[in-house]
Amino acid sequence: MTEEPGGQRDGNAPGRGTRLDIVTIFPEYLDPLGVSLVGKARAAGLLDVRVHDLRAWAHDRHHTVDDTPYGGGPGMVMKPEPWGEALDAVLASGPEPPDRPPVLVVPTPSGRPFTQQVAHELAAEPWLIFTPARYEGIDRRVVEHYGARLEVRELSIGDYVLAGGEAPVLVMVEAVARLLPGVLGNAQSHRDDSFAPGPMAGLLEGPVYTKPPEWRGRGVPEVLVSGHHGRIARWRRDEALRRTSGTRPDLIEGADPAAFDKHDRATLSALGWRPGPDGRFGRPSADVEE
Ligand code: 6GU
C-alpha cells in the first residue's frame, strides 16, 4: 500500500472511482481500509486509496519528521519540509492537466466538526488528500501554504483528544465511502440513517429486530409483524422521537418545527416537550423521558 517518492503519475483516471491519498508516519494504521465496506469498494474500483509513508520524504539518517516547538512548551511539532515534499509529490501524481484540484483534509481536534453533512460534501469530491498528524500537530505554515492553493478542511471527529489523526481518517473515510454511488448495495440504504437529510432528518434511528420471533423470553413489537406498512412507519418514527428525546434532546431543541407533523407533536407532547414562542420545541420538565 505504501509507495516511495517519485511514484506513479496515473491519478484519478476515469473509472478508478474517488481517489483518496493518505500521508502518515504509520501506514500500517490504515490497513483496515483493506477490509469490509471500504476494502470491497476498492476491489470494485469505486475507490482508489493510496497510503504514503511521510518518512519517505525525510532525508536525514533518522528520517526525522518532528522538532521542538518554537516558543517552548511540551511535546513536538511536525516539521514542514517532509510534509511539503510529500504533498507536492502526491499533487504531482494527479492527472495532467488537472481536472479538479483535490481537497486537503487535515484532521485536528481544533477543526470544525466532521458531521454527516460534511461526509456528503466530501463524497461529492473526486479527490481527497488526508494529512493525519502525530505529536502536537503540523507546523502551521503547511496549512497556510496549501490553503492558498487548495480547499483545506480542518476537521475534528469529536470533543476528545486522540494521539493522532489516523483513527479519525479511518472514521472519515468509512463515513464518506458508504455514501459513494454503488458502495452500498441498495440506493435506499442510507435513507433512514441517523443524521441523513430527508424525512427523518435530525432524528436518531430507533431499535431494530430480526428472527427468531422469540429470544430468551422476549418477543418483537407486534406492529413489526402486522404487515401494515403505515403503522410500521409511524411506530418507527415514534421510536426515533423517543430515542432522540432520551439521548440527544439537543437535536429536538435544534430541529426545524416544520419537520414535525401532527402525530409527531402528540408524541413529543407525551414525552414532555412543548412548542416555545418561536415554534421550536423545548422541555420545561427536562426529567420526563422514556
Ligand atoms: Cl481529527 N485528531 C486528534 N488527534 N484528536 C481528535 C480528532 C482529530 N478529533 C477528535 N479528537
XYZ file of N, CA, C and O in Angstrom, residues 33-224:
768
model
N -8.381 -0.190 5.995
C -9.018 0.279 4.757
C -8.986 -0.788 3.668
O -9.528 -0.576 2.576
N -8.359 -1.943 3.963
C -8.423 -3.059 3.021
C -9.551 -4.036 3.319
O -9.725 -5.030 2.604
N -10.307 -3.777 4.368
C -11.294 -4.727 4.891
C -12.714 -4.184 4.715
O -12.919 -2.979 4.659
N -13.678 -5.089 4.658
C -15.100 -4.753 4.796
C -15.555 -3.793 3.697
O -15.123 -3.902 2.557
N -16.402 -2.854 4.053
C -17.042 -1.983 3.051
C -16.025 -1.222 2.204
O -16.112 -1.194 0.973
N -15.023 -0.614 2.864
C -14.036 0.170 2.117
C -13.174 -0.755 1.250
O -12.887 -0.442 0.086
N -12.780 -1.897 1.808
C -11.996 -2.871 1.039
C -12.744 -3.335 -0.196
O -12.168 -3.433 -1.290
N -14.047 -3.597 -0.042
C -14.851 -4.052 -1.182
C -15.006 -2.939 -2.215
O -14.968 -3.200 -3.419
N -15.187 -1.688 -1.727
C -15.319 -0.558 -2.660
C -14.033 -0.403 -3.473
O -14.073 -0.090 -4.667
N -12.888 -0.635 -2.842
C -11.609 -0.562 -3.564
C -11.522 -1.668 -4.600
O -11.147 -1.430 -5.751
N -11.865 -2.888 -4.166
C -11.787 -4.039 -5.084
C -12.712 -3.839 -6.276
O -12.420 -4.290 -7.386
N -13.835 -3.143 -6.059
C -14.806 -2.903 -7.134
C -14.411 -1.715 -8.012
O -15.138 -1.376 -8.946
N -13.296 -1.036 -7.682
C -12.859 0.097 -8.494
C -13.609 1.384 -8.205
O -13.494 2.358 -8.939
N -14.374 1.407 -7.096
C -15.137 2.611 -6.748
C -14.289 3.592 -5.943
O -14.620 4.768 -5.844
N -13.220 3.083 -5.350
C -12.328 3.890 -4.509
C -10.900 3.544 -4.875
O -10.557 2.368 -5.004
N -10.070 4.583 -5.002
C -8.644 4.404 -5.283
C -7.897 4.981 -4.082
O -7.742 6.191 -3.982
N -7.512 4.107 -3.141
C -6.882 4.556 -1.893
C -5.377 4.352 -1.976
O -4.918 3.251 -2.306
N -4.626 5.414 -1.697
C -3.156 5.314 -1.726
C -2.607 5.845 -0.408
O -2.835 7.003 -0.056
N -1.890 4.976 0.310
C -1.315 5.344 1.603
C 0.178 5.570 1.406
O 0.853 4.738 0.776
N 0.681 6.696 1.910
C 2.081 7.083 1.709
C 2.762 7.257 3.058
O 2.172 7.837 3.976
N 4.024 6.799 3.144
C 4.814 6.946 4.372
C 5.523 8.297 4.354
O 6.428 8.519 3.541
N 5.130 9.183 5.263
C 5.734 10.521 5.307
C 7.253 10.452 5.419
O 7.966 11.309 4.884
N 7.771 9.420 6.105
C 9.230 9.348 6.332
C 10.005 9.141 5.027
O 11.216 9.364 4.978
N 9.306 8.736 3.972
C 9.971 8.623 2.662
C 10.461 9.990 2.198
O 11.323 10.070 1.323
N 9.898 11.055 2.755
C 10.304 12.415 2.377
C 11.075 13.120 3.499
O 11.154 14.343 3.526
N 11.623 12.334 4.445
C 12.506 12.881 5.497
C 13.896 12.336 5.194
O 14.108 11.131 5.215
N 14.845 13.228 4.856
C 16.058 12.761 4.192
C 17.249 12.558 5.116
O 18.287 12.104 4.672
N 17.136 12.890 6.395
C 18.262 12.650 7.296
C 18.320 11.167 7.660
O 17.395 10.403 7.394
N 19.413 10.779 8.307
C 19.653 9.368 8.625
C 18.514 8.737 9.428
O 18.204 7.558 9.282
N 17.904 9.548 10.292
C 16.850 9.003 11.163
C 15.444 9.286 10.659
O 14.477 9.008 11.345
N 15.334 9.833 9.448
C 14.018 10.153 8.855
C 13.171 10.969 9.824
O 12.002 10.674 10.070
N 13.801 12.037 10.342
C 13.155 12.860 11.364
C 11.980 13.639 10.787
O 12.127 14.311 9.755
N 10.845 13.562 11.448
C 9.660 14.315 10.989
C 9.184 15.327 12.030
O 8.216 16.048 11.785
N 9.851 15.381 13.205
C 9.371 16.290 14.253
C 10.521 17.076 14.842
O 11.691 16.730 14.671
N 10.172 18.163 15.538
C 11.184 19.005 16.185
C 10.500 19.731 17.349
O 9.264 19.700 17.470
N 11.301 20.420 18.160
C 10.744 21.091 19.342
C 9.970 22.340 18.925
O 10.291 22.974 17.918
N 8.952 22.701 19.696
C 8.121 23.859 19.314
C 8.826 25.189 19.554
O 9.437 25.383 20.612
N 8.749 26.099 18.573
C 9.153 27.487 18.826
C 8.292 28.029 19.962
O 7.082 27.773 20.012
N 8.918 28.794 20.845
C 8.194 29.367 21.978
C 8.188 28.464 23.187
O 7.692 28.855 24.244
N 8.706 27.253 23.019
C 8.800 26.323 24.136
C 7.501 25.574 24.375
O 6.548 25.685 23.612
N 7.490 24.804 25.438
C 6.305 24.018 25.776
C 6.533 22.547 25.544
O 7.565 22.138 25.001
N 5.550 21.748 25.983
C 5.697 20.291 25.921
C 5.474 19.766 24.513
O 4.852 20.427 23.672
N 5.956 18.555 24.265
C 5.645 17.861 23.024
C 6.493 18.342 21.860
O 7.386 19.181 22.004
N 6.196 17.780 20.704
C 6.952 18.039 19.478
C 5.977 18.467 18.388
O 4.784 18.190 18.464
N 6.530 19.147 17.384
C 5.722 19.641 16.261
C 6.243 18.984 14.989
O 7.458 18.799 14.834
N 5.358 18.642 14.062
C 5.805 18.016 12.806
C 6.419 19.078 11.902
O 5.836 20.143 11.663
N 7.634 18.780 11.401
C 8.408 19.712 10.579
C 7.704 19.949 9.234
O 7.115 19.027 8.668
N 7.822 21.169 8.694
C 7.120 21.446 7.442
C 7.733 20.793 6.206
O 7.000 20.451 5.268
N 9.098 20.608 6.184
C 9.710 20.168 4.911
C 9.234 18.798 4.427
O 8.902 18.660 3.232
N 9.175 17.764 5.301
C 8.677 16.471 4.788
C 7.245 16.567 4.277
O 6.911 16.005 3.220
N 6.391 17.305 4.991
C 5.005 17.462 4.524
C 4.964 18.177 3.178
O 4.191 17.786 2.289
N 5.784 19.211 3.011
C 5.786 19.940 1.743
C 6.197 19.049 0.586
O 5.548 19.028 -0.466
N 7.272 18.274 0.802
C 7.726 17.376 -0.283
C 6.701 16.287 -0.560
O 6.436 15.927 -1.717
N 6.130 15.742 0.505
C 5.154 14.656 0.341
C 3.924 15.157 -0.408
O 3.463 14.529 -1.379
N 3.403 16.303 0.003
C 2.174 16.810 -0.628
C 2.450 17.252 -2.061
O 1.617 17.022 -2.947
N 3.623 17.856 -2.322
C 3.963 18.197 -3.709
C 4.003 16.943 -4.583
O 3.515 16.942 -5.716
N 4.579 15.861 -4.036
C 4.673 14.610 -4.821
C 3.290 14.025 -5.080
O 2.982 13.582 -6.192
N 2.436 14.037 -4.070
C 1.077 13.499 -4.249
C 0.318 14.354 -5.263
O -0.341 13.829 -6.176
N 0.455 15.678 -5.146
C -0.236 16.573 -6.097
C 0.269 16.344 -7.517
O -0.510 16.328 -8.473
N 1.590 16.141 -7.665
C 2.174 15.942 -8.999
C 1.765 14.604 -9.596
O 1.865 14.413 -10.808
N 1.315 13.669 -8.771
C 0.913 12.354 -9.276
C -0.512 12.367 -9.804
O -1.014 11.354 -10.279
N -1.160 13.532 -9.712
C -2.533 13.645 -10.195
C -2.593 13.723 -11.697
O -1.564 13.733 -12.367
N -3.802 13.800 -12.242
C -3.964 13.831 -13.694
C -3.347 15.100 -14.284
O -3.363 16.154 -13.660
N -2.781 14.980 -15.457
C -2.147 16.101 -16.176
C -2.844 16.273 -17.512
O -2.797 15.367 -18.333
N -3.534 17.358 -17.830
C -3.727 18.517 -16.957
C -4.707 18.189 -15.838
O -5.551 17.307 -16.006
N -4.596 18.908 -14.693
C -5.506 18.629 -13.586
C -6.937 18.966 -13.974
O -7.171 20.001 -14.587
N -7.895 18.078 -13.676
C -9.294 18.414 -13.988
C -9.923 19.158 -12.817
O -10.411 20.258 -12.965
N -9.834 18.588 -11.650
C -10.375 19.272 -10.478
C -9.376 19.085 -9.348
O -8.950 17.963 -9.092
N -8.937 20.191 -8.681
C -7.920 20.047 -7.647
C -8.463 19.249 -6.465
O -9.673 19.246 -6.218
N -7.577 18.573 -5.726
C -8.032 17.813 -4.563
C -8.424 18.740 -3.414
O -8.015 19.903 -3.373
N -9.204 18.214 -2.495
C -9.471 18.881 -1.219
C -8.512 18.283 -0.200
O -8.364 17.052 -0.127
N -7.845 19.144 0.557
C -6.911 18.700 1.594
C -7.670 18.598 2.913
O -8.195 19.601 3.403
N -7.739 17.386 3.472
C -8.454 17.162 4.734
C -7.421 17.001 5.845
O -6.619 16.062 5.822
N -7.436 17.934 6.793
C -6.463 17.969 7.880
C -7.177 17.607 9.179
O -7.937 18.425 9.716
N -6.984 16.380 9.681
C -7.654 16.004 10.933
C -6.972 16.693 12.113
O -5.752 16.641 12.245
N -7.757 17.336 12.948
C -7.221 18.010 14.132
C -8.345 18.220 15.136
O -9.468 18.568 14.735
N -8.046 18.033 16.441
C -9.096 18.288 17.440
C -9.530 19.753 17.448
O -10.581 20.078 17.989
N -8.748 20.645 16.814
C -9.135 22.064 16.720
C -9.979 22.367 15.491
O -10.285 23.537 15.232
N -10.335 21.342 14.713
C -11.055 21.578 13.460
C -12.545 21.761 13.652
O -13.080 21.642 14.754
N -13.220 22.054 12.541
C -14.690 22.096 12.551
C -15.204 20.673 12.723
O -14.545 19.713 12.337
N -16.417 20.519 13.276
C -16.946 19.155 13.480
C -17.152 18.415 12.154
O -17.707 18.975 11.202
N -16.688 17.175 12.101
C -16.988 16.289 10.973
C -18.389 15.727 11.212
O -18.615 14.993 12.159
N -19.335 16.103 10.354
C -20.739 15.687 10.502
C -21.169 14.916 9.257
O -20.435 14.863 8.255
N -22.373 14.375 9.303
C -22.918 13.679 8.133
C -23.004 14.632 6.936
O -22.744 14.224 5.812
N -23.327 15.885 7.208
C -23.354 16.895 6.129
C -21.971 17.028 5.478
O -21.843 17.046 4.248
N -20.926 17.093 6.297
C -19.560 17.197 5.756
C -19.215 15.924 4.984
O -18.590 15.978 3.919
N -19.632 14.759 5.512
C -19.371 13.497 4.798
C -19.981 13.551 3.397
O -19.342 13.151 2.412
N -21.204 14.067 3.281
C -21.843 14.196 1.959
C -21.043 15.138 1.062
O -20.860 14.860 -0.126
N -20.575 16.244 1.615
C -19.804 17.204 0.807
C -18.504 16.560 0.314
O -18.134 16.714 -0.858
N -17.819 15.833 1.186
C -16.557 15.192 0.776
C -16.819 14.084 -0.246
O -16.008 13.866 -1.150
N -17.954 13.390 -0.090
C -18.271 12.294 -1.029
C -18.517 12.818 -2.439
O -18.448 12.065 -3.407
N -18.810 14.115 -2.561
C -19.040 14.707 -3.890
C -17.729 15.100 -4.574
O -17.743 15.518 -5.735
N -16.609 14.993 -3.869
C -15.318 15.391 -4.435
C -14.640 14.180 -5.090
O -14.691 13.079 -4.559
N -13.947 14.398 -6.209
C -13.267 13.257 -6.861
C -11.949 12.873 -6.196
O -11.448 11.769 -6.421
N -11.365 13.800 -5.403
C -10.008 13.531 -4.902
C -9.835 14.207 -3.547
O -10.013 15.432 -3.438
N -9.494 13.419 -2.541
C -9.240 13.930 -1.185
C -7.840 13.512 -0.763
O -7.424 12.373 -1.010
N -7.116 14.429 -0.120
C -5.801 14.112 0.457
C -5.897 14.330 1.968
O -6.265 15.423 2.419
N -5.584 13.294 2.746
C -5.660 13.353 4.204
C -4.250 13.462 4.790
O -3.335 12.766 4.345
N -4.095 14.301 5.825
C -2.786 14.506 6.458
C -2.850 14.242 7.961
O -2.699 15.163 8.768
N -3.084 12.975 8.382
C -3.142 12.693 9.821
C -1.795 12.983 10.479
O -0.763 12.501 10.031
N -1.822 13.761 11.572
C -0.595 14.158 12.264
C -0.466 13.415 13.588
O -1.449 12.935 14.148
N 0.771 13.331 14.059
C 1.059 12.859 15.430
C 1.599 14.051 16.207
O 1.646 15.162 15.705
N 2.054 13.802 17.415
C 2.643 14.862 18.249
C 1.629 16.002 18.441
O 0.426 15.771 18.480
N 2.133 17.237 18.535
C 1.238 18.372 18.798
C 0.669 18.961 17.509
O 0.034 20.014 17.540
N 0.892 18.289 16.391
C 0.359 18.789 15.126
C 1.459 19.203 14.168
O 2.647 19.024 14.438
N 1.038 19.766 13.030
C 1.936 20.119 11.930
C 2.229 21.615 11.996
O 1.338 22.413 12.316
N 3.449 21.997 11.682
C 3.836 23.420 11.575
C 2.772 24.162 10.762
O 2.410 23.747 9.663
N 2.262 25.248 11.329
C 1.106 25.957 10.751
C 1.323 26.398 9.309
O 0.377 26.548 8.523
N 2.584 26.645 8.951
C 2.855 27.151 7.605
C 2.445 26.170 6.508
O 2.190 26.569 5.373
N 2.349 24.880 6.858
C 1.939 23.901 5.845
C 0.483 24.130 5.440
O 0.154 24.201 4.245
N -0.388 24.288 6.427
C -1.805 24.547 6.117
C -1.943 25.889 5.394
O -2.720 26.016 4.443
N -1.170 26.903 5.808
C -1.249 28.209 5.141
C -0.826 28.101 3.681
O -1.499 28.623 2.784
N 0.299 27.397 3.440
C 0.833 27.271 2.078
C -0.177 26.577 1.161
O -0.494 27.083 0.069
N -0.687 25.427 1.583
C -1.608 24.694 0.706
C -2.991 25.331 0.693
O -3.722 25.208 -0.292
N -3.323 26.035 1.788
C -4.606 26.736 1.835
C -4.701 27.835 0.794
O -5.791 28.207 0.354
N -3.535 28.365 0.351
C -3.527 29.394 -0.685
C -3.721 28.779 -2.076
O -3.941 29.510 -3.047
N -3.618 27.461 -2.184
C -3.684 26.772 -3.485
C -4.884 25.853 -3.622
O -5.365 25.591 -4.730
N -5.341 25.291 -2.473
C -6.368 24.249 -2.478
C -7.426 24.581 -1.444
O -7.183 25.376 -0.526
N -8.569 23.905 -1.569
C -9.532 23.943 -0.461
C -8.989 23.060 0.666
O -8.654 21.897 0.437
N -8.849 23.642 1.859
C -8.358 22.894 3.017
C -9.478 22.804 4.035
O -10.129 23.815 4.335
N -9.753 21.590 4.532
C -10.767 21.423 5.579
C -10.115 20.815 6.803
O -9.725 19.646 6.796
N -10.000 21.629 7.864
C -9.515 21.117 9.148
C -10.723 20.573 9.895
O -11.679 21.309 10.174
N -10.685 19.270 10.226
C -11.875 18.597 10.762
C -11.550 17.803 12.018
O -10.514 17.135 12.101
N -12.467 17.850 12.978
C -12.388 17.083 14.223
C -13.531 16.070 14.247
O -14.630 16.375 13.796
N -13.283 14.877 14.784
C -14.364 13.893 14.864
C -15.076 13.919 16.209
O -15.977 13.109 16.450
N -14.748 14.831 17.102
C -15.493 14.915 18.358
C -14.685 15.612 19.432
O -13.496 15.888 19.257
N -15.333 15.884 20.531
C -14.706 16.675 21.589
C -13.952 15.799 22.576
O -14.377 15.623 23.726
N -12.872 15.230 22.109
C -11.961 14.431 22.926
C -10.646 14.456 22.155
O -10.636 14.788 20.966
N -9.550 14.098 22.822
C -8.250 14.210 22.160
C -7.658 12.823 21.932
O -7.554 12.021 22.856
N -7.307 12.535 20.678
C -6.653 11.283 20.306
C -5.160 11.534 20.130
O -4.726 12.672 20.025
N -4.386 10.438 20.067
C -2.929 10.575 19.956
C -2.501 10.959 18.553
O -1.376 11.400 18.333
N -3.388 10.787 17.574
C -3.030 11.131 16.204
C -4.253 11.113 15.315
O -5.346 10.722 15.736
N -4.067 11.543 14.075
C -5.188 11.685 13.154
C -5.533 10.436 12.363
O -6.467 10.462 11.564
N -4.793 9.329 12.573
C -5.054 8.139 11.757
C -6.428 7.543 12.030
O -7.161 7.186 11.085
N -6.802 7.391 13.318
C -8.135 6.847 13.625
C -9.232 7.764 13.078
O -10.192 7.275 12.460
N -9.127 9.092 13.224
C -10.101 9.969 12.564
C -10.164 9.768 11.047
O -11.239 9.835 10.458
N -9.033 9.496 10.392
C -9.080 9.244 8.944
C -9.882 7.976 8.659
O -10.697 7.944 7.730
N -9.674 6.931 9.454
C -10.471 5.708 9.263
C -11.958 6.029 9.393
O -12.786 5.551 8.613
N -12.296 6.836 10.387
C -13.700 7.218 10.616
C -14.238 7.993 9.412
O -15.304 7.681 8.867
N -13.493 9.003 8.983
C -13.988 9.864 7.899
C -14.083 9.098 6.583
O -15.062 9.244 5.841
N -13.082 8.254 6.298
C -13.107 7.515 5.028
C -14.300 6.554 5.005
O -14.985 6.432 3.991
N -14.584 5.901 6.122
C -15.730 4.975 6.128
C -17.045 5.730 5.949
O -17.931 5.293 5.205
N -17.173 6.873 6.625
C -18.411 7.662 6.506
C -18.597 8.168 5.079
O -19.723 8.206 4.572
N -17.501 8.548 4.418
C -17.578 9.048 3.040
C -17.825 7.894 2.068
O -18.698 7.969 1.200
N -17.080 6.787 2.247
C -17.137 5.685 1.269
C -18.548 5.113 1.163
O -19.014 4.815 0.064
N -19.242 4.992 2.290
C -20.565 4.371 2.220
C -21.590 5.255 1.525
O -22.689 4.790 1.204
N -21.240 6.529 1.265
C -22.146 7.420 0.541
C -21.891 7.402 -0.965
O -22.674 7.981 -1.723
N -20.792 6.786 -1.408
C -20.476 6.818 -2.836
C -21.432 5.922 -3.600
O -21.774 4.836 -3.138
N -21.864 6.388 -4.777
C -22.796 5.576 -5.564
C -22.214 4.192 -5.823
O -21.047 4.073 -6.209
N -23.014 3.174 -5.560
C -22.588 1.798 -5.832
C -21.920 1.105 -4.671
O -21.727 -0.116 -4.711
N -21.570 1.821 -3.600
C -20.852 1.178 -2.494
C -21.797 0.365 -1.623
O -21.516 -0.798 -1.301
N -22.932 0.939 -1.238
C -23.950 0.150 -0.536
C -24.818 -0.481 -1.614
O -25.111 0.142 -2.634
N -25.255 -1.729 -1.377
C -25.999 -2.444 -2.402
C -27.217 -1.681 -2.889
O -27.503 -1.612 -4.080
N -27.934 -1.063 -1.948
C -29.272 -0.571 -2.208
C -29.265 0.954 -2.113
O -28.784 1.515 -1.138
N -29.794 1.612 -3.139
C -29.812 3.088 -3.163
C -30.574 3.665 -1.978
O -30.371 4.809 -1.596
N -31.470 2.869 -1.369
C -32.274 3.329 -0.228
C -31.539 3.133 1.094
O -32.039 3.545 2.142
N -30.348 2.489 1.054
C -29.737 2.005 2.290
C -29.499 3.091 3.322
O -29.537 2.824 4.507
N -29.180 4.331 2.884
C -28.958 5.349 3.915
C -30.109 6.332 4.048
O -29.952 7.361 4.674
N -31.277 5.993 3.508
C -32.415 6.909 3.582
C -32.771 7.249 5.038
O -33.036 8.399 5.364
N -32.794 6.227 5.906
C -33.235 6.435 7.286
C -32.068 6.556 8.267
O -32.283 6.553 9.471
N -30.845 6.664 7.764
C -29.705 6.837 8.676
C -29.969 7.974 9.660
O -30.501 9.010 9.273
N -29.519 7.803 10.897
C -29.491 8.945 11.806
C -28.662 10.043 11.129
O -27.622 9.748 10.543
N -29.146 11.273 11.172
C -28.457 12.451 10.622
C -28.561 12.567 9.105
O -28.057 13.526 8.544
N -29.204 11.594 8.411
C -29.347 11.727 6.962
C -30.328 12.849 6.652
O -31.274 13.067 7.401
N -30.125 13.550 5.520
C -31.144 14.518 5.121
C -32.428 13.763 4.782
O -32.381 12.554 4.548
N -33.545 14.435 4.736
C -34.782 13.768 4.349
C -35.784 13.709 5.475
O -35.667 14.458 6.438
N -36.769 12.800 5.360
C -37.901 12.817 6.285
C -37.510 12.564 7.744
O -38.180 13.048 8.649
N -36.440 11.816 8.003
C -36.037 11.533 9.374
C -34.909 12.465 9.826
O -34.249 12.214 10.836
N -34.706 13.567 9.071
C -33.580 14.473 9.327
C -33.457 14.812 10.799
O -34.414 15.238 11.438
N -32.269 14.628 11.338
C -32.005 15.069 12.699
C -32.557 14.176 13.782
O -32.457 14.519 14.953
N -33.146 13.032 13.430
C -33.617 12.101 14.458
C -32.719 10.865 14.472
O -32.220 10.437 13.436
N -32.548 10.302 15.669
C -31.775 9.065 15.783
C -32.650 7.891 15.376
O -33.864 7.908 15.579
N -32.030 6.855 14.819
C -32.798 5.662 14.466
C -33.194 4.903 15.719
O -32.414 4.792 16.669
N -34.394 4.371 15.698
C -34.895 3.562 16.813
C -34.402 2.127 16.729
O -33.527 1.811 15.923
N -34.973 1.238 17.570
C -34.494 -0.144 17.642
C -34.865 -0.959 16.405
O -35.814 -0.632 15.703
N -34.095 -2.015 16.154
C -34.362 -2.930 15.038
C -34.390 -4.356 15.574
O -33.809 -4.651 16.622
N -35.082 -5.244 14.869
C -35.261 -6.646 15.283
C -35.139 -7.552 14.077
O -35.431 -7.144 12.958
N -34.723 -8.822 14.321
C -34.788 -9.853 13.281
C -35.203 -11.162 13.932
O -35.555 -11.202 15.104
N -35.203 -12.260 13.169
C -35.599 -13.547 13.704
C -34.585 -14.042 14.739
O -33.441 -13.615 14.666
N -34.902 -14.855 15.701
C -36.206 -15.539 15.826
C -37.270 -14.639 16.459
O -36.932 -13.640 17.097
N -38.541 -15.028 16.316
C -39.627 -14.195 16.855
C -39.629 -14.123 18.377
O -40.149 -13.163 18.937
N -39.058 -15.152 19.027
C -38.896 -15.059 20.476
C -37.485 -15.470 20.839
O -36.969 -16.472 20.334
N -36.819 -14.690 21.678
C -35.445 -14.962 22.112
C -35.341 -14.680 23.598
O -35.634 -13.582 24.042
N -34.994 -15.752 24.367
C -34.843 -15.653 25.827
C -36.053 -14.979 26.466
O -35.929 -14.095 27.318
N -37.213 -15.410 25.975
C -38.457 -14.926 26.557
C -38.915 -13.569 26.051
O -39.964 -13.081 26.468
N -38.143 -12.982 25.134
C -38.503 -11.652 24.620
C -39.023 -11.767 23.198
O -38.368 -12.360 22.337
N -40.201 -11.195 22.978
C -40.769 -11.157 21.638
C -40.329 -9.906 20.907
O -39.425 -9.195 21.352
N -40.945 -9.662 19.732
C -40.676 -8.428 18.990
C -41.963 -7.606 18.982
O -43.057 -8.167 19.116
N -41.855 -6.291 18.865
C -43.070 -5.465 18.860
C -44.058 -5.959 17.806
O -43.687 -6.171 16.635
N -45.304 -6.151 18.235
C -46.340 -6.769 17.404
C -46.506 -6.028 16.084
O -46.682 -6.637 15.029
N -46.395 -4.691 16.108
C -46.641 -3.885 14.903
C -45.700 -4.290 13.766
O -46.079 -4.252 12.592
N -44.487 -4.736 14.103
C -43.494 -5.043 13.056
C -43.841 -6.307 12.279
O -43.331 -6.508 11.176
